[in-house]
PDB file of C-alpha atoms and ligand atoms in Angstrom:
ATOM      1  CA  MET G 290     -17.059  -7.282  -8.501  1.00 34.00           C
ATOM      2  CA  ILE G 291     -17.387  -5.989  -5.024  1.00 37.00           C
ATOM      3  CA  GLU G 292     -20.865  -5.871  -3.532  1.00 38.00           C
ATOM      4  CA  THR G 293     -21.447  -3.107  -0.952  1.00 38.00           C
ATOM      5  CA  LYS G 294     -24.238  -3.067   1.769  1.00 39.00           C
ATOM      6  CA  THR G 295     -25.685  -0.048   3.351  1.00 35.00           C
ATOM      7  CA  PRO G 296     -22.968   1.679   5.293  1.00 40.00           C
ATOM      8  CA  HIS G 297     -23.295   0.830   8.919  1.00 39.00           C
ATOM      9  CA  LEU G 298     -20.100   2.342  10.476  1.00 42.00           C
ATOM     10  CA  GLN G 299     -21.011   5.990  11.492  1.00 41.00           C
ATOM     11  CA  GLY G 300     -18.787   8.688  13.022  1.00 44.00           C
ATOM     12  CA  PRO G 301     -19.975  12.084  13.332  1.00 42.00           C
ATOM     13  CA  ARG G 302     -19.374  12.635   9.596  1.00 47.00           C
ATOM     14  CA  ILE G 303     -17.744   9.294   8.585  1.00 49.00           C
ATOM     15  CA  ARG G 304     -19.613   6.721   6.418  1.00 46.00           C
ATOM     16  CA  VAL G 305     -17.676   3.435   5.685  1.00 46.00           C
ATOM     17  CA  GLU G 306     -18.812   1.183   2.962  1.00 48.00           C
ATOM     18  CA  VAL G 307     -18.619  -2.296   3.873  1.00 47.00           C
ATOM     19  CA  ALA G 308     -17.440  -4.964   1.262  1.00 48.00           C
ATOM     20  CA  GLU G 309     -19.204  -8.266   1.455  1.00 49.00           C
ATOM     21  CA  ALA G 310     -17.083 -11.242   1.297  1.00 57.00           C
ATOM     22  CA  SER G 311     -17.868 -13.751  -1.431  1.00 66.00           C
ATOM     23  CA  GLY G 312     -17.791 -17.525  -0.986  1.00 89.00           C
ATOM     24  CA  PHE G 313     -14.250 -18.902  -1.198  1.00 96.00           C
ATOM     25  CA  LYS G 314     -13.864 -22.585  -1.841  1.00 96.00           C
ATOM     26  CA  HIS G 315     -10.133 -23.036  -2.338  1.00 97.00           C
ATOM     27  CA  ILE G 316      -8.566 -20.747   0.285  1.00 97.00           C
ATOM     28  CA  ALA G 317      -9.547 -19.915   3.834  1.00 97.00           C
ATOM     29  CA  VAL G 318     -10.265 -16.338   4.413  1.00 97.00           C
ATOM     30  CA  LYS G 319     -10.476 -14.421   7.728  1.00 97.00           C
ATOM     31  CA  ARG G 320     -11.390 -10.724   7.522  1.00 97.00           C
ATOM     32  CA  LEU G 321      -9.413  -8.391   9.921  1.00 97.00           C
ATOM     33  CA  THR G 322     -11.879  -5.492   9.772  1.00 97.00           C
ATOM     34  CA  PRO G 323     -15.104  -4.574   8.132  1.00 96.00           C
ATOM     35  CA  VAL G 324     -13.327  -2.489   5.476  1.00 97.00           C
ATOM     36  CA  ILE G 325      -9.794  -3.718   4.803  1.00 98.00           C
ATOM     37  CA  GLY G 326      -7.570  -6.701   5.301  1.00 98.00           C
ATOM     38  CA  ALA G 327      -8.006 -10.520   5.428  1.00 98.00           C
ATOM     39  CA  GLU G 328      -5.768 -13.271   6.412  1.00 98.00           C
ATOM     40  CA  ILE G 329      -5.488 -16.096   3.854  1.00 98.00           C
ATOM     41  CA  GLY G 330      -4.888 -19.730   4.907  1.00 97.00           C
ATOM     42  CA  GLY G 331      -4.844 -23.057   3.394  1.00 95.00           C
ATOM     43  CA  ILE G 332      -2.108 -22.400   0.728  1.00 96.00           C
ATOM     44  CA  SER G 333       1.605 -22.695   0.610  1.00 97.00           C
ATOM     45  CA  LEU G 334       2.980 -19.797  -1.675  1.00 98.00           C
ATOM     46  CA  ALA G 335       6.354 -21.721  -1.937  1.00 97.00           C
ATOM     47  CA  ASP G 336       4.544 -24.694  -3.608  1.00 95.00           C
ATOM     48  CA  GLY G 337       2.938 -22.450  -6.119  1.00 95.00           C
ATOM     49  CA  LEU G 338      -0.839 -22.107  -6.752  1.00 96.00           C
ATOM     50  CA  ASP G 339      -3.161 -23.941  -8.887  1.00 96.00           C
ATOM     51  CA  GLU G 340      -5.581 -22.128 -11.157  1.00 96.00           C
ATOM     52  CA  ALA G 341      -8.549 -22.100  -8.679  1.00 97.00           C
ATOM     53  CA  GLN G 342      -6.343 -20.947  -5.839  1.00 97.00           C
ATOM     54  CA  LEU G 343      -4.740 -18.233  -7.768  1.00 97.00           C
ATOM     55  CA  ARG G 344      -8.333 -16.989  -8.901  1.00 97.00           C
ATOM     56  CA  GLU G 345      -9.380 -16.847  -5.348  1.00 97.00           C
ATOM     57  CA  VAL G 346      -6.178 -15.078  -4.098  1.00 98.00           C
ATOM     58  CA  ALA G 347      -6.642 -12.455  -6.845  1.00 97.00           C
ATOM     59  CA  GLN G 348     -10.433 -12.085  -5.760  1.00 97.00           C
ATOM     60  CA  ALA G 349      -9.531 -11.783  -2.125  1.00 97.00           C
ATOM     61  CA  PHE G 350      -6.823  -9.180  -3.164  1.00 98.00           C
ATOM     62  CA  ALA G 351      -9.557  -7.221  -5.072  1.00 98.00           C
ATOM     63  CA  GLU G 352     -11.976  -7.348  -2.127  1.00 97.00           C
ATOM     64  CA  PHE G 353      -9.777  -6.837   0.925  1.00 98.00           C
ATOM     65  CA  GLN G 354      -7.114  -4.632  -0.627  1.00 98.00           C
ATOM     66  CA  VAL G 355      -4.409  -6.061   1.527  1.00 98.00           C
ATOM     67  CA  ILE G 356      -4.036  -9.902   2.327  1.00 98.00           C
ATOM     68  CA  PHE G 357      -1.764 -11.668   4.606  1.00 98.00           C
ATOM     69  CA  PHE G 358      -0.325 -15.119   4.872  1.00 98.00           C
ATOM     70  CA  ARG G 359       1.414 -16.800   7.820  1.00 98.00           C
ATOM     71  CA  ASP G 360       4.246 -19.370   8.039  1.00 97.00           C
ATOM     72  CA  GLN G 361       5.394 -18.942   4.258  1.00 97.00           C
ATOM     73  CA  MET G 362       9.040 -20.135   4.089  1.00 96.00           C
ATOM     74  CA  LEU G 363       9.792 -18.463   0.741  1.00 97.00           C
ATOM     75  CA  ASP G 364      13.153 -18.455  -0.826  1.00 97.00           C
ATOM     76  CA  PRO G 365      14.016 -15.519  -3.169  1.00 97.00           C
ATOM     77  CA  GLU G 366      13.000 -17.423  -6.340  1.00 97.00           C
ATOM     78  CA  GLN G 367       9.665 -18.539  -4.847  1.00 98.00           C
ATOM     79  CA  HIS G 368       9.031 -14.928  -3.596  1.00 98.00           C
ATOM     80  CA  LEU G 369       9.769 -13.515  -7.053  1.00 98.00           C
ATOM     81  CA  SER G 370       7.695 -16.185  -8.806  1.00 98.00           C
ATOM     82  CA  PHE G 371       4.714 -15.359  -6.582  1.00 98.00           C
ATOM     83  CA  GLY G 372       4.944 -11.682  -7.751  1.00 98.00           C
ATOM     84  CA  ARG G 373       5.268 -12.702 -11.392  1.00 98.00           C
ATOM     85  CA  LEU G 374       1.775 -14.272 -11.044  1.00 97.00           C
ATOM     86  CA  PHE G 375       0.333 -10.772 -10.784  1.00 97.00           C
ATOM     87  CA  GLY G 376       2.550  -8.843 -13.549  1.00 98.00           C
ATOM     88  CA  ASP G 377       6.011  -7.741 -14.363  1.00 98.00           C
ATOM     89  CA  LEU G 378       8.249  -6.899 -11.468  1.00 98.00           C
ATOM     90  CA  HIS G 379       9.128  -3.466 -10.589  1.00 98.00           C
ATOM     91  CA  ILE G 380      12.665  -2.221  -9.896  1.00 97.00           C
ATOM     92  CA  HIS G 381      12.867   0.259  -7.085  1.00 97.00           C
ATOM     93  CA  PRO G 382      14.528   3.591  -8.144  1.00 96.00           C
ATOM     94  CA  ALA G 383      16.490   3.967  -4.953  1.00 96.00           C
ATOM     95  CA  ALA G 384      16.429   1.116  -2.317  1.00 95.00           C
ATOM     96  CA  PRO G 385      19.006  -1.607  -1.998  1.00 95.00           C
ATOM     97  CA  HIS G 386      18.236  -5.005  -3.246  1.00 96.00           C
ATOM     98  CA  ALA G 387      19.515  -8.552  -2.731  1.00 96.00           C
ATOM     99  CA  PRO G 388      22.908  -9.311  -4.541  1.00 96.00           C
ATOM    100  CA  GLY G 389      22.080 -10.054  -8.174  1.00 96.00           C
ATOM    101  CA  GLN G 390      18.343  -9.703  -7.716  1.00 97.00           C
ATOM    102  CA  PRO G 391      17.269  -6.163  -8.591  1.00 97.00           C
ATOM    103  CA  ALA G 392      13.608  -6.897  -7.990  1.00 98.00           C
ATOM    104  CA  LEU G 393      14.192  -8.263  -4.491  1.00 98.00           C
ATOM    105  CA  MET G 394      14.132  -5.153  -2.359  1.00 98.00           C
ATOM    106  CA  VAL G 395      15.818  -5.274   0.989  1.00 97.00           C
ATOM    107  CA  ILE G 396      13.738  -4.145   4.001  1.00 97.00           C
ATOM    108  CA  ARG G 397      15.848  -3.984   7.174  1.00 96.00           C
ATOM    109  CA  ALA G 398      16.164  -1.827  10.344  1.00 97.00           C
ATOM    110  CA  ASP G 399      18.536  -2.728  13.064  1.00 97.00           C
ATOM    111  CA  GLU G 400      20.491  -0.942  15.904  1.00 97.00           C
ATOM    112  CA  ASN G 401      22.659   0.776  13.391  1.00 96.00           C
ATOM    113  CA  SER G 402      19.877   2.156  11.221  1.00 96.00           C
ATOM    114  CA  PRO G 403      19.355   5.904  11.102  1.00 94.00           C
ATOM    115  CA  ARG G 404      15.823   5.198   9.828  1.00 93.00           C
ATOM    116  CA  ALA G 405      13.320   2.465   8.643  1.00 95.00           C
ATOM    117  CA  ASN G 406      11.511   2.152   5.563  1.00 94.00           C
ATOM    118  CA  GLY G 407       8.003   3.316   5.099  1.00 96.00           C
ATOM    119  CA  GLU G 408       7.599   5.326   8.423  1.00 97.00           C
ATOM    120  CA  VAL G 409       5.348   7.949   6.623  1.00 98.00           C
ATOM    121  CA  TRP G 410       1.915   7.162   5.238  1.00 98.00           C
ATOM    122  CA  HIS G 411       2.466   6.392   1.612  1.00 98.00           C
ATOM    123  CA  SER G 412       1.549   4.349  -1.582  1.00 98.00           C
ATOM    124  CA  ASP G 413       4.744   2.658  -2.809  1.00 98.00           C
ATOM    125  CA  VAL G 414       6.722   4.675  -5.369  1.00 98.00           C
ATOM    126  CA  SER G 415       3.728   6.941  -6.417  1.00 98.00           C
ATOM    127  CA  CYS G 416       6.097   9.334  -7.902  1.00 98.00           C
ATOM    128  CA  ASP G 417       6.663   6.758 -10.782  1.00 98.00           C
ATOM    129  CA  GLN G 418       4.667   7.480 -14.042  1.00 98.00           C
ATOM    130  CA  HIS G 419       3.376   4.055 -13.703  1.00 98.00           C
ATOM    131  CA  PRO G 420       3.286   3.444  -9.917  1.00 98.00           C
ATOM    132  CA  PRO G 421       3.434  -0.147  -8.660  1.00 98.00           C
ATOM    133  CA  LEU G 422       0.201  -2.419  -8.581  1.00 98.00           C
ATOM    134  CA  GLY G 423       1.131  -4.060  -5.388  1.00 98.00           C
ATOM    135  CA  SER G 424       3.861  -4.951  -3.098  1.00 98.00           C
ATOM    136  CA  ILE G 425       4.632  -8.267  -1.498  1.00 98.00           C
ATOM    137  CA  LEU G 426       6.489  -8.157   1.869  1.00 98.00           C
ATOM    138  CA  ASN G 427       8.000 -11.196   3.375  1.00 98.00           C
ATOM    139  CA  ILE G 428       9.405 -10.447   6.905  1.00 98.00           C
ATOM    140  CA  LYS G 429      11.796 -13.052   8.109  1.00 97.00           C
ATOM    141  CA  VAL G 430      13.187 -11.684  11.210  1.00 98.00           C
ATOM    142  CA  CYS G 431      10.897  -9.912  13.770  1.00 96.00           C
ATOM    143  CA  PRO G 432      11.456  -7.880  17.010  1.00 98.00           C
ATOM    144  CA  THR G 433       9.871  -9.749  19.873  1.00 96.00           C
ATOM    145  CA  TYR G 434       7.143  -7.045  19.843  1.00 96.00           C
ATOM    146  CA  GLY G 435       6.485  -3.964  17.742  1.00 98.00           C
ATOM    147  CA  GLY G 436       7.234  -3.450  14.083  1.00 98.00           C
ATOM    148  CA  ASP G 437       3.573  -3.594  13.059  1.00 98.00           C
ATOM    149  CA  THR G 438       2.494  -2.220   9.775  1.00 98.00           C
ATOM    150  CA  LEU G 439      -0.839  -0.045   9.342  1.00 98.00           C
ATOM    151  CA  PHE G 440      -2.667  -0.227   6.133  1.00 98.00           C
ATOM    152  CA  ALA G 441      -5.569   2.176   5.188  1.00 98.00           C
ATOM    153  CA  SER G 442      -8.254   1.776   2.610  1.00 98.00           C
ATOM    154  CA  MET G 443      -8.331   4.690   0.072  1.00 98.00           C
ATOM    155  CA  TYR G 444     -11.817   3.499  -1.129  1.00 98.00           C
ATOM    156  CA  ALA G 445     -13.130   3.984   2.439  1.00 98.00           C
ATOM    157  CA  ALA G 446     -11.361   7.346   2.759  1.00 98.00           C
ATOM    158  CA  TYR G 447     -12.911   8.508  -0.578  1.00 98.00           C
ATOM    159  CA  ASP G 448     -16.360   7.225   0.318  1.00 98.00           C
ATOM    160  CA  ALA G 449     -16.384   8.988   3.550  1.00 98.00           C
ATOM    161  CA  LEU G 450     -15.848  12.473   1.991  1.00 98.00           C
ATOM    162  CA  SER G 451     -18.730  14.871   1.815  1.00 97.00           C
ATOM    163  CA  ASP G 452     -20.491  15.098  -1.508  1.00 97.00           C
ATOM    164  CA  ARG G 453     -19.273  18.734  -1.672  1.00 97.00           C
ATOM    165  CA  MET G 454     -15.574  17.599  -1.232  1.00 98.00           C
ATOM    166  CA  LYS G 455     -15.952  14.805  -3.765  1.00 98.00           C
ATOM    167  CA  THR G 456     -17.206  17.401  -6.311  1.00 98.00           C
ATOM    168  CA  TYR G 457     -14.258  19.827  -5.480  1.00 98.00           C
ATOM    169  CA  LEU G 458     -11.790  17.026  -5.994  1.00 98.00           C
ATOM    170  CA  ASP G 459     -13.188  16.065  -9.376  1.00 97.00           C
ATOM    171  CA  GLY G 460     -10.599  16.373 -12.075  1.00 97.00           C
ATOM    172  CA  LEU G 461      -7.945  17.683  -9.883  1.00 98.00           C
ATOM    173  CA  ARG G 462      -4.407  16.325 -10.346  1.00 98.00           C
ATOM    174  CA  ALA G 463      -1.348  16.342  -8.065  1.00 98.00           C
ATOM    175  CA  ILE G 464       2.428  16.187  -8.418  1.00 98.00           C
ATOM    176  CA  HIS G 465       4.213  13.273  -6.695  1.00 98.00           C
ATOM    177  CA  ASP G 466       8.057  13.546  -6.291  1.00 98.00           C
ATOM    178  CA  GLY G 467      10.621  10.936  -5.160  1.00 98.00           C
ATOM    179  CA  GLU G 468      13.536  13.468  -4.876  1.00 97.00           C
ATOM    180  CA  HIS G 469      12.995  14.602  -1.117  1.00 97.00           C
ATOM    181  CA  VAL G 470      12.159  11.047  -0.385  1.00 96.00           C
ATOM    182  CA  TYR G 471      15.156   9.144  -1.795  1.00 95.00           C
ATOM    183  CA  ARG G 472      18.024  11.587  -2.097  1.00 96.00           C
ATOM    184  CA  GLY G 473      20.577  10.424   0.561  1.00 94.00           C
ATOM    185  CA  THR G 474      18.169   7.969   2.068  1.00 94.00           C
ATOM    186  CA  TYR G 475      20.236   4.868   1.575  1.00 93.00           C
ATOM    187  CA  ALA G 476      23.688   6.380   1.884  1.00 91.00           C
ATOM    188  CA  ASN G 477      24.335   4.478   5.070  1.00 89.00           C
ATOM    189  CA  LEU G 478      23.919   1.251   3.188  1.00 89.00           C
ATOM    190  CA  GLY G 479      26.336   2.229   0.562  1.00 88.00           C
ATOM    191  CA  VAL G 480      23.714   3.088  -2.234  1.00 92.00           C
ATOM    192  CA  ALA G 481      24.929   6.009  -4.390  1.00 93.00           C
ATOM    193  CA  ASP G 482      22.330   8.615  -5.330  1.00 95.00           C
ATOM    194  CA  LYS G 483      21.059   8.889  -8.870  1.00 95.00           C
ATOM    195  CA  PRO G 484      21.206  12.079 -10.781  1.00 96.00           C
ATOM    196  CA  SER G 485      17.503  12.426 -10.415  1.00 96.00           C
ATOM    197  CA  TYR G 486      14.430  10.555  -9.124  1.00 97.00           C
ATOM    198  CA  PRO G 487      10.941  10.038 -10.530  1.00 98.00           C
ATOM    199  CA  ARG G 488       8.377  12.798 -10.575  1.00 98.00           C
ATOM    200  CA  ALA G 489       4.805  12.297 -11.795  1.00 98.00           C
ATOM    201  CA  GLU G 490       1.403  13.985 -12.167  1.00 98.00           C
ATOM    202  CA  HIS G 491      -1.614  11.672 -11.168  1.00 98.00           C
ATOM    203  CA  PRO G 492      -5.272  12.273 -10.464  1.00 98.00           C
ATOM    204  CA  VAL G 493      -6.212  13.083  -6.977  1.00 98.00           C
ATOM    205  CA  VAL G 494      -8.867  10.279  -7.187  1.00 98.00           C
ATOM    206  CA  ARG G 495      -8.286   7.392  -9.322  1.00 98.00           C
ATOM    207  CA  ARG G 496     -10.544   4.528 -10.695  1.00 98.00           C
ATOM    208  CA  HIS G 497      -9.281   1.192  -9.707  1.00 98.00           C
ATOM    209  CA  PRO G 498      -8.670  -0.645 -13.051  1.00 97.00           C
ATOM    210  CA  VAL G 499     -10.121  -3.997 -11.639  1.00 97.00           C
ATOM    211  CA  THR G 500     -12.972  -2.959  -9.190  1.00 97.00           C
ATOM    212  CA  GLY G 501     -13.869   0.444 -10.885  1.00 97.00           C
ATOM    213  CA  ARG G 502     -14.147   1.954  -7.360  1.00 98.00           C
ATOM    214  CA  PRO G 503     -12.885   5.463  -6.666  1.00 98.00           C
ATOM    215  CA  ALA G 504      -9.822   5.719  -4.393  1.00 98.00           C
ATOM    216  CA  LEU G 505      -7.990   8.746  -3.007  1.00 98.00           C
ATOM    217  CA  PHE G 506      -4.495   8.878  -4.457  1.00 98.00           C
ATOM    218  CA  VAL G 507      -2.511  11.497  -2.545  1.00 98.00           C
ATOM    219  CA  ASN G 508      -0.086  10.617   0.208  1.00 98.00           C
ATOM    220  CA  ARG G 509       2.000  12.325   2.722  1.00 98.00           C
ATOM    221  CA  GLY G 510       5.321  10.605   1.512  1.00 98.00           C
ATOM    222  CA  PHE G 511       5.274  11.711  -2.139  1.00 98.00           C
ATOM    223  CA  THR G 512       2.536  14.167  -2.970  1.00 98.00           C
ATOM    224  CA  ARG G 513       3.931  17.747  -3.082  1.00 98.00           C
ATOM    225  CA  HIS G 514       1.102  19.959  -4.613  1.00 97.00           C
ATOM    226  CA  ILE G 515      -2.144  20.079  -6.437  1.00 98.00           C
ATOM    227  CA  VAL G 516      -1.852  21.340 -10.053  1.00 98.00           C
ATOM    228  CA  GLY G 517      -3.509  24.718 -10.868  1.00 98.00           C
ATOM    229  CA  LEU G 518      -4.431  25.695  -7.339  1.00 98.00           C
ATOM    230  CA  PRO G 519      -2.917  28.626  -5.404  1.00 98.00           C
ATOM    231  CA  SER G 520      -0.258  27.055  -3.173  1.00 97.00           C
ATOM    232  CA  ASP G 521      -1.981  28.043   0.066  1.00 98.00           C
ATOM    233  CA  GLU G 522      -5.307  26.583  -1.069  1.00 98.00           C
ATOM    234  CA  GLY G 523      -3.681  23.329  -2.492  1.00 98.00           C
ATOM    235  CA  ASP G 524      -1.556  22.949   0.638  1.00 98.00           C
ATOM    236  CA  ALA G 525      -4.613  23.320   2.873  1.00 98.00           C
ATOM    237  CA  VAL G 526      -6.667  20.711   0.715  1.00 98.00           C
ATOM    238  CA  LEU G 527      -3.654  18.213   0.995  1.00 98.00           C
ATOM    239  CA  ARG G 528      -3.293  18.832   4.705  1.00 98.00           C
ATOM    240  CA  TYR G 529      -7.048  17.983   5.034  1.00 98.00           C
ATOM    241  CA  LEU G 530      -6.818  14.880   2.905  1.00 98.00           C
ATOM    242  CA  PHE G 531      -3.710  13.542   4.667  1.00 98.00           C
ATOM    243  CA  GLU G 532      -5.476  13.937   8.022  1.00 98.00           C
ATOM    244  CA  HIS G 533      -8.648  12.503   6.711  1.00 98.00           C
ATOM    245  CA  ILE G 534      -6.919   9.447   5.200  1.00 98.00           C
ATOM    246  CA  GLU G 535      -5.359   8.534   8.581  1.00 97.00           C
ATOM    247  CA  ASN G 536      -8.622   8.036  10.260  1.00 98.00           C
ATOM    248  CA  PRO G 537      -8.321   4.612  12.118  1.00 98.00           C
ATOM    249  CA  LEU G 538     -11.720   3.688  10.747  1.00 97.00           C
ATOM    250  CA  PHE G 539     -10.283   3.094   7.413  1.00 98.00           C
ATOM    251  CA  GLN G 540      -7.427   0.972   8.798  1.00 98.00           C
ATOM    252  CA  CYS G 541      -6.225  -2.436   9.789  1.00 98.00           C
ATOM    253  CA  ARG G 542      -2.934  -3.218  11.641  1.00 98.00           C
ATOM    254  CA  PHE G 543      -0.800  -6.192  11.042  1.00 98.00           C
ATOM    255  CA  ARG G 544       1.336  -7.897  13.679  1.00 98.00           C
ATOM    256  CA  TRP G 545       4.189  -9.620  11.993  1.00 98.00           C
ATOM    257  CA  GLN G 546       5.568 -13.064  12.943  1.00 97.00           C
ATOM    258  CA  PRO G 547       8.652 -14.617  11.180  1.00 97.00           C
ATOM    259  CA  HIS G 548       7.741 -15.718   7.676  1.00 97.00           C
ATOM    260  CA  SER G 549       4.641 -13.611   7.274  1.00 98.00           C
ATOM    261  CA  VAL G 550       3.716 -12.202   3.967  1.00 98.00           C
ATOM    262  CA  ALA G 551       1.587  -9.113   3.305  1.00 98.00           C
ATOM    263  CA  PHE G 552       0.445  -8.297  -0.304  1.00 98.00           C
ATOM    264  CA  TRP G 553      -1.133  -4.803  -0.551  1.00 98.00           C
ATOM    265  CA  ASP G 554      -2.821  -3.066  -3.545  1.00 98.00           C
ATOM    266  CA  ASN G 555      -0.912   0.307  -3.846  1.00 98.00           C
ATOM    267  CA  ARG G 556      -3.827   1.447  -6.184  1.00 98.00           C
ATOM    268  CA  CYS G 557      -6.256   1.641  -3.224  1.00 98.00           C
ATOM    269  CA  VAL G 558      -4.184   1.284  -0.064  1.00 98.00           C
ATOM    270  CA  GLN G 559      -1.632   3.327   1.820  1.00 98.00           C
ATOM    271  CA  HIS G 560       0.566   1.972   4.585  1.00 98.00           C
ATOM    272  CA  ARG G 561       2.876   3.029   7.343  1.00 98.00           C
ATOM    273  CA  ALA G 562       5.437   0.898   9.083  1.00 98.00           C
ATOM    274  CA  LEU G 563       6.168   1.546  12.844  1.00 98.00           C
ATOM    275  CA  TRP G 564       9.664   1.649  13.900  1.00 98.00           C
ATOM    276  CA  ASP G 565       9.130   1.228  17.644  1.00 98.00           C
ATOM    277  CA  TYR G 566      11.434  -1.805  18.008  1.00 98.00           C
ATOM    278  CA  TRP G 567      14.961  -0.106  18.016  1.00 98.00           C
ATOM    279  CA  PRO G 568      17.458  -1.571  18.804  1.00 98.00           C
ATOM    280  CA  GLN G 569      16.016  -4.833  17.640  1.00 98.00           C
ATOM    281  CA  THR G 570      16.159  -6.128  14.106  1.00 98.00           C
ATOM    282  CA  ARG G 571      13.442  -6.417  11.688  1.00 98.00           C
ATOM    283  CA  SER G 572      14.293  -7.665   8.072  1.00 98.00           C
ATOM    284  CA  GLY G 573      12.974  -9.210   5.094  1.00 98.00           C
ATOM    285  CA  PHE G 574      12.271  -8.716   1.328  1.00 98.00           C
ATOM    286  CA  ARG G 575       9.955  -6.950  -0.774  1.00 98.00           C
ATOM    287  CA  VAL G 576       8.805  -7.837  -4.307  1.00 98.00           C
ATOM    288  CA  THR G 577       6.807  -5.184  -6.057  1.00 98.00           C
ATOM    289  CA  VAL G 578       4.520  -5.644  -9.041  1.00 98.00           C
ATOM    290  CA  SER G 579       4.497  -3.038 -11.679  1.00 98.00           C
ATOM    291  CA  GLY G 580       1.374  -1.094 -12.450  1.00 98.00           C
ATOM    292  CA  ASP G 581      -0.305   1.076 -15.003  1.00 97.00           C
ATOM    293  CA  ARG G 582      -0.698   4.883 -15.301  1.00 98.00           C
ATOM    294  CA  PRO G 583      -3.574   5.891 -12.770  1.00 98.00           C
ATOM    295  CA  ILE G 584      -6.871   6.723 -14.472  1.00 98.00           C
ATOM    296  CA  GLU G 585      -8.996   9.633 -13.338  1.00 97.00           C
ATOM    297  CA  TYR G 586     -12.223   8.975 -11.625  1.00 97.00           C
ATOM    298  CA  PHE G 587     -15.187  11.384 -12.300  1.00 91.00           C
ATOM    299  CA  GLN G 588     -18.314  11.065 -10.267  1.00 89.00           C
TER     300      GLN G 588
HETATM  301  C1  SIN C 475       7.454  -0.470   2.933  1.00 62.89           C
HETATM  302  O1  SIN C 475       7.477  -1.278   1.990  1.00 62.89           O
HETATM  303  O2  SIN C 475       6.937   0.694   2.843  1.00 62.89           O
HETATM  304  C2  SIN C 475       7.794  -1.012   4.251  1.00 62.89           C
HETATM  305  C3  SIN C 475       6.692  -1.600   4.944  1.00 62.89           C
HETATM  306  C4  SIN C 475       7.031  -2.289   6.235  1.00 62.89           C
HETATM  307  O3  SIN C 475       8.359  -2.484   6.499  1.00 62.89           O
HETATM  308  O4  SIN C 475       6.081  -2.883   7.029  1.00 62.89           O
END
């Protein structure tokens, strides 16, 4: 359970609830910001986790929404095994994977790439009926500088909305579509398009199944429109929410080193990868954990 203290970060209209770190005995935890992100030390993911460590890693994941590990020399099987500790593995509907390993998604941009993964704020594959619970990215090769990833707390984004806006969003649902995101996207890597890509309707505000907290669940990458609103009104609301979500007060920024791992909770976090390192190479693998159908949050 997350305890919250009186909000103490104030912008003109922004109030950010601050999560209180609980005592950890079996892992080392260093918070990155008051609202999101923590670096976890004192464990080797390759060696596997004992029960106490796993419990605390799950607790840190729930509290900090994205957790980071350094110097983890994971082979594919160890990476997949770490993912399976949190649920079944998700197979990406479009992206390339390692040979013979459909759950091991390839993340790579180099001098020949026309694009890099995740350059727009998004929650992974939110167009699925059951969007992924979380994603575990292990970057093995880094540029000498650049290639950071930004993460934003959708709890903080929701909490900072005005009471009027929270009431307006109550019960609204939105369409998330993969078609415009995935069609043709991986052609340069020899991946043939599928006849269709996932599309789903989800609540605009979801209740996190573990913490019970409300989180905004619309994103620039996949969310196309709000159901039942005139399109000009729905578009204006989405534009407002997309800008609101990107406030740096809700974010942390992770600087990768070779063999760093990030594990983010797609149910309450959006992320954006910065492709500022061309023509250098950044590459690694992502294991994605399957999730549930998002549940509506009502105030
Ligand atoms: C992604 O999974 O969206 C890519 C994130 C990254 O490369 O940092």
